[in-house]
Short mmCIF file of C-alpha atoms in Angstrom, two decimals:
data_model
loop_
_atom_site.label_atom_id
_atom_site.label_comp_id
_atom_site.label_asym_id
_atom_site.label_seq_id
_atom_site.Cartn_x
_atom_site.Cartn_y
_atom_site.Cartn_z
CA MET A 3 -23.50 21.95 -41.67
CA THR A 4 -25.55 18.43 -40.53
CA GLY A 5 -25.01 19.25 -37.25
CA GLN A 6 -23.17 16.34 -36.13
CA LYS A 7 -19.96 16.95 -33.31
CA SER A 8 -16.86 16.67 -34.78
CA GLU A 9 -14.24 14.97 -33.17
CA GLY A 10 -12.73 17.88 -31.36
CA ASP A 11 -16.42 18.89 -29.61
CA ARG A 12 -16.95 14.99 -28.71
CA LYS A 13 -16.72 14.43 -24.78
CA HIS A 14 -13.70 11.98 -24.19
CA PRO A 15 -15.34 8.54 -21.82
CA VAL A 16 -12.97 9.94 -19.38
CA ASP A 17 -15.18 13.00 -19.24
CA GLU A 18 -18.94 11.71 -19.85
CA THR A 19 -21.61 11.31 -17.12
CA LEU A 20 -24.36 8.95 -16.82
CA PRO A 21 -28.34 8.46 -16.05
CA PRO A 22 -28.23 8.54 -11.91
CA PHE A 23 -29.21 5.13 -11.55
CA LYS A 24 -26.17 4.03 -13.77
CA MET A 25 -23.89 6.12 -11.67
CA PHE A 26 -25.36 5.13 -8.77
CA THR A 27 -24.90 1.33 -9.55
CA SER A 28 -21.51 1.82 -11.17
CA GLY A 29 -19.77 3.97 -8.33
CA LEU A 30 -21.85 1.35 -5.79
CA GLN A 31 -19.49 -1.39 -7.80
CA HIS A 32 -16.19 0.39 -7.33
CA VAL A 33 -17.26 0.87 -3.54
CA ALA A 34 -17.99 -3.17 -2.85
CA ALA A 35 -14.58 -3.83 -5.20
CA MET A 36 -12.54 -1.99 -2.79
CA TYR A 37 -14.04 -1.96 0.67
CA ALA A 38 -12.29 -4.56 2.70
CA GLY A 39 -9.00 -3.13 1.06
CA VAL A 40 -9.80 0.47 2.58
CA VAL A 41 -11.37 -1.62 6.08
CA ALA A 42 -8.08 -4.34 6.62
CA PRO A 43 -5.49 -2.00 7.47
CA PRO A 44 -7.56 -0.22 10.57
CA MET A 45 -8.55 -3.50 11.54
CA ILE A 46 -4.77 -4.80 11.59
CA VAL A 47 -3.23 -1.44 13.01
CA GLY A 48 -5.86 -0.80 15.78
CA PRO A 49 -5.13 -3.54 17.53
CA ALA A 50 -1.80 -3.39 17.66
CA CYS A 51 -1.92 -0.22 18.86
CA GLY A 52 -4.01 -1.22 21.67
CA LEU A 53 -7.68 -0.08 20.89
CA SER A 54 -10.70 -2.04 21.61
CA ALA A 55 -12.77 -3.22 19.08
CA THR A 56 -15.43 0.13 19.27
CA GLU A 57 -12.36 2.09 18.89
CA THR A 58 -11.30 0.18 15.58
CA ALA A 59 -14.83 0.47 14.23
CA PHE A 60 -14.41 4.01 14.70
CA LEU A 61 -10.80 3.60 12.89
CA MET A 62 -12.38 1.67 10.10
CA GLY A 63 -15.25 4.45 9.76
CA ALA A 64 -12.58 6.97 9.46
CA SER A 65 -10.43 4.94 6.71
CA LEU A 66 -13.72 5.00 4.71
CA PHE A 67 -14.45 8.88 5.00
CA THR A 68 -10.82 9.67 4.56
CA ALA A 69 -10.43 7.23 1.37
CA GLY A 70 -13.77 9.42 -0.24
CA ILE A 71 -12.27 12.33 0.29
CA ALA A 72 -8.57 11.54 -1.35
CA THR A 73 -10.73 9.94 -3.82
CA LEU A 74 -12.75 13.23 -5.13
CA LEU A 75 -9.35 14.58 -4.67
CA GLN A 76 -7.89 12.27 -7.69
CA THR A 77 -11.53 12.33 -9.94
CA LEU A 78 -13.08 15.93 -9.91
CA GLY A 79 -9.71 17.71 -8.63
CA PHE A 80 -9.10 21.33 -8.54
CA TRP A 81 -6.13 24.14 -9.90
CA LYS A 82 -3.41 21.24 -10.28
CA ILE A 83 -4.52 18.60 -7.74
CA GLY A 84 -5.54 15.46 -9.15
CA ALA A 85 -5.27 13.09 -12.32
CA LYS A 86 -8.77 13.34 -13.23
CA LEU A 87 -9.31 9.42 -14.12
CA PRO A 88 -11.23 6.91 -12.60
CA PHE A 89 -8.50 6.69 -9.99
CA VAL A 90 -9.98 4.85 -6.58
CA ASN A 91 -7.87 6.07 -3.57
CA GLY A 92 -7.82 4.40 -0.11
CA VAL A 93 -5.68 3.33 2.84
CA SER A 94 -2.29 1.99 1.74
CA PHE A 95 -1.23 -1.59 2.53
CA ALA A 96 2.31 -0.80 2.22
CA GLY A 97 2.19 1.51 5.19
CA VAL A 98 0.93 -1.21 7.72
CA THR A 99 4.04 -3.13 8.62
CA PRO A 100 5.85 0.25 9.52
CA MET A 101 2.52 1.39 11.44
CA VAL A 102 2.03 -2.01 13.16
CA ALA A 103 5.74 -1.97 13.94
CA ILE A 104 5.24 2.04 15.86
CA GLY A 105 2.08 0.84 17.53
CA LYS A 106 4.08 -2.07 19.54
CA ALA A 107 6.84 0.07 19.89
CA GLN A 108 5.01 2.97 21.56
CA SER A 109 2.46 2.79 24.57
CA PRO A 110 -1.34 2.82 23.73
CA GLY A 111 -1.83 6.48 24.43
CA ASN A 112 0.98 7.26 22.06
CA ALA A 113 1.22 5.34 19.20
CA LEU A 114 -1.63 7.00 16.69
CA PRO A 115 -0.44 10.55 17.51
CA ILE A 116 3.13 9.22 16.36
CA ILE A 117 1.62 7.53 13.26
CA PHE A 118 -0.51 10.44 12.56
CA GLY A 119 2.43 12.65 13.08
CA ALA A 120 4.93 10.78 10.66
CA VAL A 121 1.47 10.56 7.77
CA ILE A 122 1.21 14.24 7.89
CA VAL A 123 5.18 15.03 7.25
CA ALA A 124 4.81 11.81 4.95
CA GLY A 125 2.37 13.72 2.98
CA VAL A 126 3.78 17.33 3.04
CA LEU A 127 6.90 15.33 1.84
CA GLY A 128 5.54 14.16 -0.99
CA PHE A 129 3.51 17.43 -2.31
CA LEU A 130 6.33 18.79 -2.37
CA LEU A 131 7.88 16.17 -4.72
CA ALA A 132 5.01 15.56 -6.91
CA PRO A 133 6.56 17.98 -9.79
CA TYR A 134 9.34 16.18 -9.62
CA PHE A 135 8.52 12.55 -9.53
CA SER A 136 6.15 12.93 -12.35
CA ARG A 137 9.07 13.71 -14.65
CA LEU A 138 9.87 10.11 -14.05
CA VAL A 139 7.35 9.44 -17.03
CA ARG A 140 9.59 9.51 -19.56
CA PHE A 141 11.70 5.84 -17.79
CA PHE A 142 8.20 3.94 -18.43
CA PRO A 143 7.63 3.05 -21.82
CA PRO A 144 5.63 0.48 -22.50
CA VAL A 145 8.42 -2.53 -21.74
CA VAL A 146 8.36 -1.12 -17.94
CA THR A 147 4.92 -0.38 -17.77
CA GLY A 148 3.57 -3.48 -19.20
CA THR A 149 5.36 -5.60 -16.75
CA VAL A 150 4.31 -2.69 -13.83
CA ILE A 151 0.76 -3.40 -15.22
CA THR A 152 1.07 -7.52 -14.98
CA LEU A 153 2.93 -7.46 -11.83
CA ILE A 154 -0.12 -5.36 -10.03
CA GLY A 155 -2.54 -7.70 -11.75
CA VAL A 156 -0.32 -10.79 -10.18
CA SER A 157 0.38 -9.31 -7.12
CA LEU A 158 -3.39 -9.03 -6.02
CA LEU A 159 -4.04 -12.23 -7.04
CA PRO A 160 -2.79 -13.78 -4.01
CA VAL A 161 -5.02 -11.38 -1.93
CA ALA A 162 -8.41 -12.95 -3.95
CA PHE A 163 -6.81 -16.07 -3.12
CA ASN A 164 -6.65 -15.65 0.39
CA TRP A 165 -10.45 -13.60 0.68
CA SER A 166 -11.54 -17.16 -0.90
CA GLN A 167 -10.39 -19.13 1.74
CA GLY A 168 -12.12 -16.61 4.79
CA GLY A 169 -9.50 -13.91 4.86
CA ASN A 170 -8.48 -14.87 8.64
CA ASP A 171 -5.75 -17.93 8.27
CA ARG A 172 -6.43 -18.63 12.31
CA ALA A 173 -10.15 -19.31 11.90
CA PRO A 174 -11.17 -22.75 12.00
CA ASP A 175 -12.76 -22.69 9.30
CA TYR A 176 -9.78 -21.02 6.40
CA GLY A 177 -9.74 -22.69 3.35
CA SER A 178 -12.90 -24.93 4.39
CA LEU A 179 -14.83 -26.31 1.28
CA THR A 180 -17.45 -23.86 2.18
CA ASN A 181 -15.76 -20.77 1.66
CA ILE A 182 -13.66 -22.50 -1.46
CA GLY A 183 -16.80 -23.34 -2.87
CA MET A 184 -18.68 -20.00 -2.40
CA ALA A 185 -15.82 -18.11 -4.28
CA ALA A 186 -15.95 -20.53 -6.74
CA LEU A 187 -20.13 -20.34 -7.39
CA THR A 188 -19.28 -16.74 -7.18
CA PHE A 189 -16.57 -16.72 -9.89
CA LEU A 190 -19.02 -19.13 -12.14
CA ILE A 191 -22.12 -16.38 -11.53
CA VAL A 192 -19.61 -13.48 -12.65
CA LEU A 193 -18.35 -15.53 -15.49
CA VAL A 194 -21.77 -16.24 -16.59
CA LEU A 195 -23.20 -12.79 -16.14
CA ARG A 196 -20.77 -11.01 -18.22
CA ARG A 197 -21.18 -13.41 -20.97
CA VAL A 198 -25.16 -13.44 -20.84
CA LEU A 199 -26.10 -10.33 -19.84
CA ARG A 200 -25.96 -7.01 -22.82
CA GLY A 201 -25.44 -3.01 -22.07
CA PHE A 202 -25.55 -1.93 -18.94
CA LEU A 203 -26.50 -5.05 -16.76
CA GLN A 204 -23.05 -6.44 -17.90
CA GLN A 205 -21.21 -3.27 -16.95
CA ILE A 206 -22.37 -4.29 -13.45
CA ALA A 207 -21.78 -8.14 -13.52
CA ILE A 208 -19.56 -7.70 -10.95
CA LEU A 209 -21.87 -5.75 -7.98
CA LEU A 210 -24.76 -8.33 -9.25
CA GLY A 211 -22.65 -11.36 -8.88
CA LEU A 212 -21.41 -10.20 -5.18
CA ILE A 213 -25.28 -9.51 -4.27
CA ALA A 214 -26.04 -12.91 -5.78
CA GLY A 215 -23.18 -14.36 -3.51
CA THR A 216 -24.25 -12.70 -0.76
CA LEU A 217 -28.18 -14.01 -0.91
CA ILE A 218 -26.70 -17.32 -1.26
CA ALA A 219 -24.37 -17.46 1.53
CA ILE A 220 -26.90 -16.71 4.14
CA PRO A 221 -28.59 -20.06 4.24
CA VAL A 222 -24.85 -21.58 3.80
CA GLY A 223 -24.42 -19.34 7.27
CA ILE A 224 -20.69 -17.37 6.69
CA THR A 225 -22.96 -14.45 6.17
CA ASN A 226 -22.09 -12.34 9.44
CA PHE A 227 -25.14 -9.84 10.82
CA SER A 228 -23.21 -8.85 13.86
CA ALA A 229 -21.72 -5.73 12.79
CA LEU A 230 -24.99 -4.85 11.17
CA SER A 231 -26.39 -5.37 14.57
CA GLU A 232 -24.16 -3.64 17.08
CA ALA A 233 -23.51 -0.23 14.38
CA SER A 234 -24.81 3.06 15.15
CA LEU A 235 -26.84 5.29 12.80
CA LEU A 236 -24.45 8.26 12.16
CA GLY A 237 -20.56 8.64 13.61
CA PHE A 238 -18.50 11.25 12.59
CA PRO A 239 -14.57 11.23 12.77
CA THR A 240 -13.90 13.51 15.08
CA PRO A 241 -10.66 15.65 14.28
CA PHE A 242 -7.56 14.36 16.18
CA HIS A 243 -10.48 11.45 18.09
CA PHE A 244 -7.01 9.83 19.77
CA GLY A 245 -4.70 13.10 20.11
CA ALA A 246 -2.68 15.71 18.58
CA PRO A 247 -0.24 14.33 16.50
CA GLN A 248 3.32 13.99 17.60
CA PHE A 249 6.69 13.84 15.50
CA ASP A 250 9.06 11.16 16.10
CA ILE A 251 12.35 11.13 13.86
CA ALA A 252 12.19 7.28 13.30
CA ALA A 253 8.74 6.85 12.70
CA ILE A 254 8.88 10.09 10.09
CA VAL A 255 11.44 8.68 8.50
CA SER A 256 9.70 4.64 8.24
CA MET A 257 6.61 6.86 6.64
CA CYS A 258 8.24 8.80 3.85
CA ILE A 259 9.87 5.77 2.85
CA VAL A 260 6.63 4.44 2.48
CA MET A 261 5.46 7.37 1.02
CA LEU A 262 7.61 7.13 -1.97
CA VAL A 263 6.71 3.50 -2.26
CA CYS A 264 3.26 5.11 -2.57
CA MET A 265 4.38 7.55 -5.15
CA THR A 266 6.25 4.73 -7.40
CA GLU A 267 3.19 2.58 -7.02
CA SER A 268 0.58 5.63 -7.73
CA THR A 269 2.83 6.37 -11.17
CA ALA A 270 2.78 3.08 -12.34
CA ASP A 271 -1.51 2.69 -11.64
CA MET A 272 -2.10 5.81 -13.83
CA LEU A 273 0.08 4.52 -16.64
CA ALA A 274 -2.10 0.87 -16.41
CA LEU A 275 -5.15 3.13 -16.38
CA GLY A 276 -4.46 6.04 -18.66
CA ARG A 277 -3.61 3.09 -21.28
CA ILE A 278 -7.08 1.48 -20.04
CA VAL A 279 -9.30 4.81 -20.91
CA ASP A 280 -7.29 5.54 -23.97
CA ARG A 281 -6.68 8.51 -22.40
CA PRO A 282 -2.30 8.18 -21.47
CA ALA A 283 -1.37 9.73 -18.38
CA ASP A 284 1.49 12.31 -19.47
CA GLU A 285 4.07 14.13 -16.91
CA ARG A 286 1.22 17.02 -15.88
CA THR A 287 -1.74 14.05 -15.33
CA ILE A 288 0.77 12.19 -13.24
CA GLU A 289 1.74 15.45 -11.20
CA GLY A 290 -1.78 16.56 -10.19
CA GLY A 291 -2.64 12.69 -9.39
CA LEU A 292 0.28 12.56 -7.18
CA ARG A 293 -0.47 15.75 -5.64
CA ALA A 294 -3.94 14.00 -5.13
CA ASP A 295 -2.48 11.30 -3.45
CA THR A 296 0.25 13.03 -1.09
CA LEU A 297 -2.42 15.86 0.02
CA GLY A 298 -5.03 13.31 0.64
CA THR A 299 -2.79 11.60 2.76
CA ALA A 300 -1.82 14.72 4.72
CA ILE A 301 -5.11 15.26 5.30
CA SER A 302 -6.14 12.32 6.46
CA PRO A 303 -4.88 12.03 9.40
CA LEU A 304 -7.02 15.22 10.98
CA PHE A 305 -9.74 12.58 10.54
CA ASN A 306 -8.17 9.75 12.20
CA GLY A 307 -6.93 8.78 9.02
CA PHE A 308 -3.56 6.73 6.80
CA ALA A 309 -1.77 7.48 4.04
CA ASN A 310 -3.54 6.63 1.00
CA SER A 311 -2.90 5.56 -2.88
CA ALA A 312 -4.56 4.11 -5.78
CA PHE A 313 -6.30 0.76 -5.48
CA ALA A 314 -5.06 -1.01 -8.08
CA GLN A 315 -8.19 -3.38 -7.97
CA ASN A 316 -10.24 -0.79 -9.50
CA ILE A 317 -8.04 -0.13 -12.29
CA GLY A 318 -8.96 -3.77 -12.97
CA LEU A 319 -13.08 -3.05 -12.87
CA VAL A 320 -12.48 -0.32 -15.21
CA ALA A 321 -10.80 -2.86 -17.64
CA MET A 322 -13.21 -5.44 -17.35
CA THR A 323 -16.33 -3.09 -17.85
CA LYS A 324 -15.61 -0.34 -20.10
CA VAL A 325 -16.92 2.13 -18.17
CA ARG A 326 -14.44 5.22 -17.90
CA SER A 327 -16.08 8.09 -16.46
CA ARG A 328 -14.21 9.66 -13.93
CA PHE A 329 -17.76 10.74 -12.50
CA VAL A 330 -18.37 7.08 -11.98
CA VAL A 331 -16.07 6.86 -9.43
CA ALA A 332 -16.35 10.17 -7.90
CA THR A 333 -20.02 9.16 -7.41
CA GLY A 334 -17.97 5.94 -5.40
CA GLY A 335 -15.89 8.57 -3.46
CA LEU A 336 -19.04 10.34 -2.18
CA ILE A 337 -20.53 7.20 -1.47
CA LEU A 338 -17.27 6.11 0.52
CA ILE A 339 -18.20 9.63 2.56
CA VAL A 340 -21.62 8.48 3.41
CA LEU A 341 -20.48 5.32 4.71
CA GLY A 342 -18.01 6.48 6.58
CA LEU A 343 -20.49 9.02 8.50
CA CYS A 344 -23.13 6.42 8.83
CA PRO A 345 -22.16 3.04 10.00
CA VAL A 346 -25.32 1.35 9.55
CA ALA A 347 -24.79 1.80 5.57
CA ALA A 348 -20.67 0.99 6.03
CA SER A 349 -21.63 -2.68 7.49
CA VAL A 350 -24.25 -3.28 4.89
CA ILE A 351 -21.31 -3.37 2.76
CA SER A 352 -19.47 -5.41 5.11
CA LEU A 353 -22.37 -8.16 4.85
CA VAL A 354 -20.27 -9.40 1.53
CA PRO A 355 -18.44 -12.50 2.75
CA LEU A 356 -15.46 -12.32 2.12
CA PRO A 357 -15.39 -15.57 -0.50
CA VAL A 358 -17.60 -13.99 -2.41
CA LEU A 359 -15.62 -11.23 -2.72
CA GLY A 360 -12.37 -13.64 -3.33
CA GLY A 361 -14.40 -14.83 -6.23
CA ALA A 362 -15.21 -11.92 -7.93
CA GLY A 363 -11.60 -10.65 -7.30
CA ILE A 364 -9.87 -13.30 -9.12
CA VAL A 365 -11.48 -11.84 -12.03
CA LEU A 366 -10.75 -8.46 -11.30
CA PHE A 367 -7.90 -8.78 -10.28
CA GLY A 368 -6.69 -11.10 -13.78
CA SER A 369 -8.05 -8.09 -15.75
CA VAL A 370 -5.35 -6.30 -14.21
CA ALA A 371 -2.56 -8.66 -15.30
CA ALA A 372 -4.15 -9.34 -18.83
CA SER A 373 -4.22 -5.22 -19.13
CA GLY A 374 -0.28 -5.66 -18.66
CA ILE A 375 0.28 -8.64 -21.41
CA GLN A 376 -2.02 -6.42 -23.56
CA THR A 377 0.77 -3.45 -23.20
CA LEU A 378 3.87 -5.70 -23.22
CA ALA A 379 2.70 -6.98 -26.75
CA SER A 380 3.05 -3.53 -28.30
CA ALA A 381 6.88 -3.43 -26.18
CA ALA A 382 8.85 -5.09 -29.41
CA MET A 383 9.39 -8.09 -27.71
CA GLU A 384 10.95 -10.06 -30.35
CA LYS A 385 13.46 -7.56 -30.61
CA GLY A 386 16.54 -6.88 -28.53
CA ASP A 387 16.71 -7.06 -24.51
CA ASN A 388 12.95 -6.47 -23.66
CA ALA A 389 12.07 -10.35 -23.39
CA LEU A 390 15.17 -10.26 -20.79
CA ILE A 391 14.07 -7.00 -18.65
CA VAL A 392 10.74 -8.10 -18.60
CA ALA A 393 12.16 -12.17 -17.17
CA ALA A 394 13.83 -10.38 -14.47
CA SER A 395 11.55 -7.66 -13.82
CA VAL A 396 8.77 -10.07 -13.09
CA GLY A 397 10.94 -12.99 -11.60
CA ILE A 398 12.22 -10.11 -8.78
CA GLY A 399 8.69 -8.78 -8.44
CA LEU A 400 7.20 -12.47 -7.77
CA ILE A 401 9.60 -13.16 -5.15
CA PRO A 402 7.63 -11.25 -1.89
CA ILE A 403 4.19 -13.03 -3.70
CA ALA A 404 5.92 -16.65 -4.42
CA ALA A 405 8.42 -16.25 -1.01
CA PRO A 406 7.07 -14.24 1.57
CA ASP A 407 10.13 -14.53 3.61
CA PHE A 408 12.86 -14.42 1.33
CA TYR A 409 14.17 -11.28 2.75
CA HIS A 410 13.78 -11.89 6.60
CA HIS A 411 17.28 -11.64 7.62
CA LEU A 412 17.48 -8.22 5.92
CA PRO A 413 17.06 -5.23 7.97
CA LYS A 414 13.62 -4.28 8.49
CA ASP A 415 13.82 -0.97 7.14
CA LEU A 416 14.43 -2.16 3.48
CA LEU A 417 11.12 -4.48 4.03
CA VAL A 418 9.34 -1.34 3.22
CA VAL A 419 10.09 -1.84 -0.56
CA LEU A 420 11.20 -5.38 -0.55
CA ASP A 421 7.51 -6.66 0.63
CA SER A 422 6.08 -4.72 -2.32
CA GLY A 423 6.93 -7.21 -5.98
CA ILE A 424 5.16 -4.15 -7.55
CA SER A 425 8.10 -1.75 -6.13
CA THR A 426 10.99 -4.52 -6.32
CA GLY A 427 9.49 -5.34 -9.73
CA CYS A 428 9.09 -1.62 -11.17
CA LEU A 429 12.54 -0.26 -10.02
CA VAL A 430 14.27 -3.69 -11.59
CA ALA A 431 12.60 -2.55 -15.16
CA ILE A 432 13.39 0.73 -14.85
CA VAL A 433 16.99 0.41 -14.19
CA LEU A 434 17.38 -2.58 -16.91
CA ASN A 435 15.48 -0.65 -19.23
CA LEU A 436 18.23 2.54 -19.08
CA ALA A 437 20.75 -0.23 -19.13
CA PHE A 438 19.92 -2.11 -22.26
CA ASN A 439 18.03 0.80 -24.19
CA HIS A 440 19.86 4.34 -23.19
CA PHE A 441 23.23 3.24 -21.87
CA GLY A 442 26.15 1.41 -22.79
CA ARG A 443 25.39 1.18 -26.95
CA LYS A 444 28.41 0.04 -28.94
CA ALA A 445 28.93 2.97 -32.02
CA ALA A 446 29.23 -0.27 -34.26
CA ASP A 447 25.06 -0.75 -33.80
CA GLY A 448 24.39 2.71 -35.27
CA ASP A 449 21.26 3.01 -37.26
CA ALA A 450 19.82 -0.12 -36.37
CA ALA A 451 20.23 1.15 -32.67
CA ASP A 452 18.69 4.32 -33.26
CA ASP A 453 15.46 3.21 -35.30
CA THR A 454 14.58 0.22 -33.08
CA ALA A 455 15.38 2.79 -29.39
CA ALA A 456 12.22 3.68 -29.40
CA ALA A 457 9.92 0.52 -29.61
CA HIS A 458 12.74 -0.51 -27.19
CA GLY A 459 11.87 1.13 -24.56
CA ASP A 460 14.11 4.62 -24.91
CA PRO A 461 11.69 7.22 -25.08
CA ASP A 462 14.30 10.03 -26.01
CA THR A 463 15.04 8.57 -29.65
CA PRO A 464 12.31 8.69 -31.88
CA PRO A 465 12.14 6.21 -34.79
CA ARG A 466 13.40 7.45 -37.93
CA PRO A 467 11.46 7.95 -40.81
CA ALA A 468 11.85 5.72 -43.88
CA PRO A 469 12.99 7.05 -47.08
CA GLY A 470 10.55 8.75 -49.37
CA THR A 471 7.76 8.76 -46.48
CA THR A 472 6.74 12.26 -44.11
CA ASP A 473 8.53 13.55 -40.97
CA ASP A 474 6.69 14.67 -37.65
CA ILE A 475 5.88 18.50 -39.41
CA GLY A 476 4.83 16.56 -42.62
CA GLU A 477 7.73 17.06 -44.51
CA PRO A 478 9.04 15.12 -47.22
CA ALA A 479 12.09 12.72 -45.25
CA ALA A 480 15.29 12.92 -46.26
CA ALA A 481 16.83 9.88 -47.95
CA PRO A 482 20.08 8.28 -46.30
CA ALA A 483 23.28 9.20 -47.85
CA PRO A 484 24.56 6.90 -50.14
#
C-alpha cells in the first residue's frame, strides 16, 4: 500500500550492486590487499624450477590471471558452482613447499609440467569430493568456527610482520628502522582515516592508506620502479607455455593432500565469511564454494597457474569495511584478469612497498581474529568443556607460528598438514568437539546434557523448549512429566 518493499523483496547486501566508481575502487582495494599473496608463490616456485627472471614474471602474470578466473567462479558462479559470497580466490601457500620439493627433484624442463599435471588431478579429485566434503559443515558449530576464524587471523599476522620488515629476510635492510617506520606510519594512517572519514571514504580507508603510504615511501627510497620500466604492455598466459602436463604418482599424492588441506581451510573461511556478511554458509553454499575452488584449480594449469583457495586477508577487509557485495569482489576478479593480461598495470600495483602493505595488513588480519573472538562469544564458553576445546585447539594451531621448526624431525609428507596452523587447529577442534559434546556423555547427565548440547557445539541436538513456551512448529511445548 505504501510502495515500500517488504523484507522478502529486499536484496541481501551480498547481492547488491554499487555505483560504478564505488564498485571499482572497492574491488581495487581487495586486489591491493591480496596482490602480494598471489605473486609470492610463483616468485618462490619459479626459481626452484630453474626459471629465469623473465619466465618467473610470466608465471606471476599467469597466477594473477587464474586468480581472477577463480574469483569470478566463486562470486558469480553458475549451476552448482560458486559460494556466491564476496570470496576472493588466489594461489594457495599450502602448495608451495611440495611444489618446491618437486621442482628441486626434477630436471628444469620437467618440473613445471609435473607440477601442473599433479595440480590438474588434485583439482579434479577435489571437485568430485566436494559434495561429500561439504557435509562436514555439521561439525563446525560456533566453538569450532570461532576457534578456526581466530586462528586464521592469528596465522596471518606473522605475514604482515614479515612484510613490515621488508619481506625478504636475506636483504640487508630487512627489519630496518626505515621499513618498520613506514609500516607503523601506514598503520597509523589507516587508523586515522577509519576514525575521521565517513561513508564510502571510510570504507576504502585501506586503499587510501596504501596510496598515502606509497607516496610517502617514494622520497624515503623504498619504492622500486624497476618492474614498471621492464614490463611489457600486453601479455597473455599462453596455454601450457612450459610444456604439456606430465603425471607423476608421488607428485600427484602430494598435491592431493594439499587439495584436502585447501578444502579444509576454504570451508572454515566460508563459514567465517558467512557470519561476517550475515548469510550463514550452509551445506549447499560450501559445496558450491568447494566446487569453484577445485574447478579453478583444475583449470589453472591450462594457463600456467597453481592450486587456488580462499584468501583470508580479504575476509578481514570485508569485516572492516562492511562492504558485503559479492559484485565488488567480482570486480576485483576482473581487475586481476586485466593485470594478468597487462604486465604494465600489474607493475603499478606492485609499486606498493611491502612495509606499507604490512602496516595495513596488521589491521586487516587483526580484524579476522577479532571476528573469531566475536564468534566464540556465542559458543557458551562458560559452560561445559568448550573453553578446554578452544584452549587445546588454539595451542596446537599456534605451534607452526610460534615454533616453525617444531615438526622438523617428522616425515616431510606430514608437514603439508602440520605446517598449517589453521588445518591442525581445525582438526583438533573438530575431534575435541566430537569427543566432549557428541560422544562419551554419561546417561546420568540426562536432561542437562540435552538442554546445553546445541550451545556447547552439538549441531544434532536442539535445545529443549521450556515449559509453557512454543516449540519449533508453533505448538505449545509439553511440560515435562512430574
